[in-house]
C-alpha cells in the first residue's frame, strides 16, 4: 500500500506542478519538493516490518489529506471564483479507492473479508453465485427452491438454504450501500449549504484545513440523519440478521464435516461450557448461595463483636472494683489508700465466667439465628436471603482475613 | 463575498508544513517506546475466574472511612480511569484522601461464553463488594459505576441496597431509547438470539468497528489527519498512542451477558420500564435509596445526556445530585477540565455525606 501511495503522491505532485497556472503555480513551484518524507515513511513502515493499525490508519489519512491539499490547490487555481471547485477535490477524496466511502461500509462486512461478492463459500455449488444481486435473481431463487430427492436430500436442502441466505445477504448489503450513498450525496449538499453560510464577512474559510474540517462536519451531519432514521434501523437490522443466517449456515456445514472427520465441534464445546456453568451455579446454590454465605459472615462478625464486648465488659467489671475503690480512696485518703490500690493491682485477675447476659447473647443469639435461617432456607423463603438489611451492630470485618468465602472463591 | 478565501501562499505553507511534520515524525516515532498505562501502584485483594479486584495505593494513606469500588464497563479496559500520570481519575481521588478499589473484568474467552448478567451482577460484583468491605472492615461501601458498569451498579444497588453507602454513576445509560442514541437505533431490529447463537462471544473487533461507525469520517480519517499536527511532539504522540491503545484494546463480550444486555436494556428498556430480572429477582430502581451522584457528559455520543438525566425520575432516594460535565464520553476522564472538576465533584459530594 505504502509504495503505491508514495509513487501516487509523487506523481500527483508532479502533475500538479505541470498543470497549475497563475500565482498558485508560481508559488508552489518556488517551494516545490517531492514528498520525500513520505518515501522515508515507505521505507520505515511499508518495507521490512508490518505496520501497526494506527500507522496504517494514519498513512491512509495522511495520503487522503495530502491528495486533498494538492487537489485543493489545483481547484483553487482553476475555480477561484466559485465554491464548486472546492467541492470536487473532496468528492474525489471521498470516492477514491480506499477513500472515505470505505468508511461507510458495513462493519460486519469488514470483519468477514471473504464475504465480499465473489468469495462466498457456496460459489462452487451454485452457478452464477458470487455476484451481487443481479436482475436474474428471481430465476436463481426459484432454482434454489426446487424440491430435492434421494439419499442426499437433506444435504441439498441445507445447501439451498445456505445459498438463499447468501443471496439475501447480498441484497441487504445493496440496500445498505444505497443508504450510505444517499448519506454521502446529502453530505455534499449540506457542505455546499455550509459553504454558502460562510459567505458572510468574518466567516470565510481561509485555510485548506478549515475547508476539510467543514466538509467533515457536513458529511457527519448527513450521515447521522440517516443513521438515526427508522429506515436505517430496518436496513441495518436486516443486514446483520442476514449475515448471521449466512454464518449460521456455514457453521452448520463445518459442523457436519467436522463430525464426519471425527473432530469435536463448536456446538459440542458450547454444550460442555453451558453445562459446566450450570453446574457451578448449582454448586453455589447447594452451598446456600451468596445469601447464606453473606448471612454466615454477618453472624460470625456479630458473634465476634458480642464476644469482644462481653470480654471487655468482664474485664471492665474486674478492673472496676479495685480501681474504683482505689480511686475513691485516693481522692480522699492518704498513703494507706495508695497501698490498697497497689496491692489490688498486683493481684492476678481471677478467671470468672462471662456475665450471664453477654454469654447468652453470644451463644444463644448465634444459634437462634442460624436455626432461623436454616428453617427459612429449607422452606425456600426469599426473605431468608442476605439482601435484607444487616443488623446495624454487625461487624463483618473482624473475621475478614479468614473468611472461607474468599478462600473458596480463589480456588 | 466568496465563502472560500484561501490565499495561495497560505495553502502552499499548509502543504509544506505537513511535509515538515511528516519528516519530523520519522525521528519522533523511532525514539518512542511502547506506551505504558495504569500509572498508580495497586495491589490485588481478590481474584475469581478472570475477575480481579485491585486496591490503588496513593502517596498518602486514605482519610476516607468508606472505600470506593469502581465498576467499569465490560466493553473496554478499565485503565481509562488511570491512563497516565496527568490524566487519572484514580490518582486525583487518592490525592483527596479517597480509598479507591477497582474491578478488572479481564478478557473473557470461550470458557466465559455462558456467563449471564446474574453471574456478573449478583456474582462477581457482589463478591467484589464483599471483598472490599472485608478488606476495609466496613459494612457498606461506595460504588462508582461507569457507563455499562454504571447500569450494572444501579442493578446491584437496587438488589443489594444494604451493601451500598453511596452510589455514583458516570456516563451511565438509564433510558436506552432516547431518539439521539444511535447505537440503540441500530440494535432495535437485530435478532439478538440469532446473533449470539451464531457468534457465541461477541468479538471485540466487531464492537470497535461499530463504535467507529458512529462517526465514520471523524473517527476513521479526521482523527488521523489531526495526528499530523503533533507528529513532531513526542509527548503528544505518546498521549495519542496511549489513547489509541485503550480504544482498540477491547475484550470480547460474554455471549449470554451480551444477549440479555441487548434484549433487556436496549430493546426492552426495562431498566426504566420495569420487568428487568437479574437472576430470579426483579430490579426496581425505586429500591435505590442511598444517596446518588449522577455525572454525565454533555457531548457524549455514546451515552446521550438525556439517557442519563432520566435517572432522577426513577431512583427511590431523596438525596440525588446531578453533575453535567462539559465534554464527551472519554473526555470526562482524560481532559484537562476533567482532572480539575470530576474528582473534586465526587470527593466533595462524598465528604458531605460522611
PDB file of C-alpha atoms in Angstrom, chain A residues 23-24 72-86, chain B residues 2-6 8:
ATOM      1  CA  UNK A  23       0.019  32.748  -8.894  1.00  0.00           C
ATOM      2  CA  UNK A  24      -0.795  29.415  -7.258  1.00  0.00           C
ATOM      3  CA  UNK A  72      -7.464  21.852  -3.461  1.00  0.00           C
ATOM      4  CA  UNK A  73      -4.621  23.975  -4.691  1.00  0.00           C
ATOM      5  CA  UNK A  74      -5.395  22.961  -8.243  1.00  0.00           C
ATOM      6  CA  UNK A  75      -9.061  23.681  -7.717  1.00  0.00           C
ATOM      7  CA  UNK A  76      -8.274  26.965  -6.101  1.00  0.00           C
ATOM      8  CA  UNK A  77      -6.242  27.971  -9.094  1.00  0.00           C
ATOM      9  CA  UNK A  78      -8.819  26.843 -11.601  1.00  0.00           C
ATOM     10  CA  UNK A  79     -12.014  27.816  -9.825  1.00  0.00           C
ATOM     11  CA  UNK A  80     -11.099  30.711  -7.683  1.00  0.00           C
ATOM     12  CA  UNK A  81     -14.437  32.342  -8.261  1.00  0.00           C
ATOM     13  CA  UNK A  82     -16.825  29.626  -7.163  1.00  0.00           C
ATOM     14  CA  UNK A  83     -17.398  27.091  -4.455  1.00  0.00           C
ATOM     15  CA  UNK A  84     -17.824  24.188  -6.846  1.00  0.00           C
ATOM     16  CA  UNK A  85     -14.123  23.992  -7.350  1.00  0.00           C
ATOM     17  CA  UNK A  86     -13.600  23.262  -3.669  1.00  0.00           C
TER      18      UNK A  86
ATOM     19  CA  UNK B   2     -16.694  34.285  -1.543  1.00  0.00           C
ATOM     20  CA  UNK B   3     -17.088  31.568   1.037  1.00  0.00           C
ATOM     21  CA  UNK B   4     -13.543  30.345   0.483  1.00  0.00           C
ATOM     22  CA  UNK B   5     -10.778  32.859   0.625  1.00  0.00           C
ATOM     23  CA  UNK B   6      -7.642  30.767   0.771  1.00  0.00           C
ATOM     24  CA  UNK B   8      -2.147  30.693  -2.398  1.00  0.00           C
TER      25      UNK B   8
END
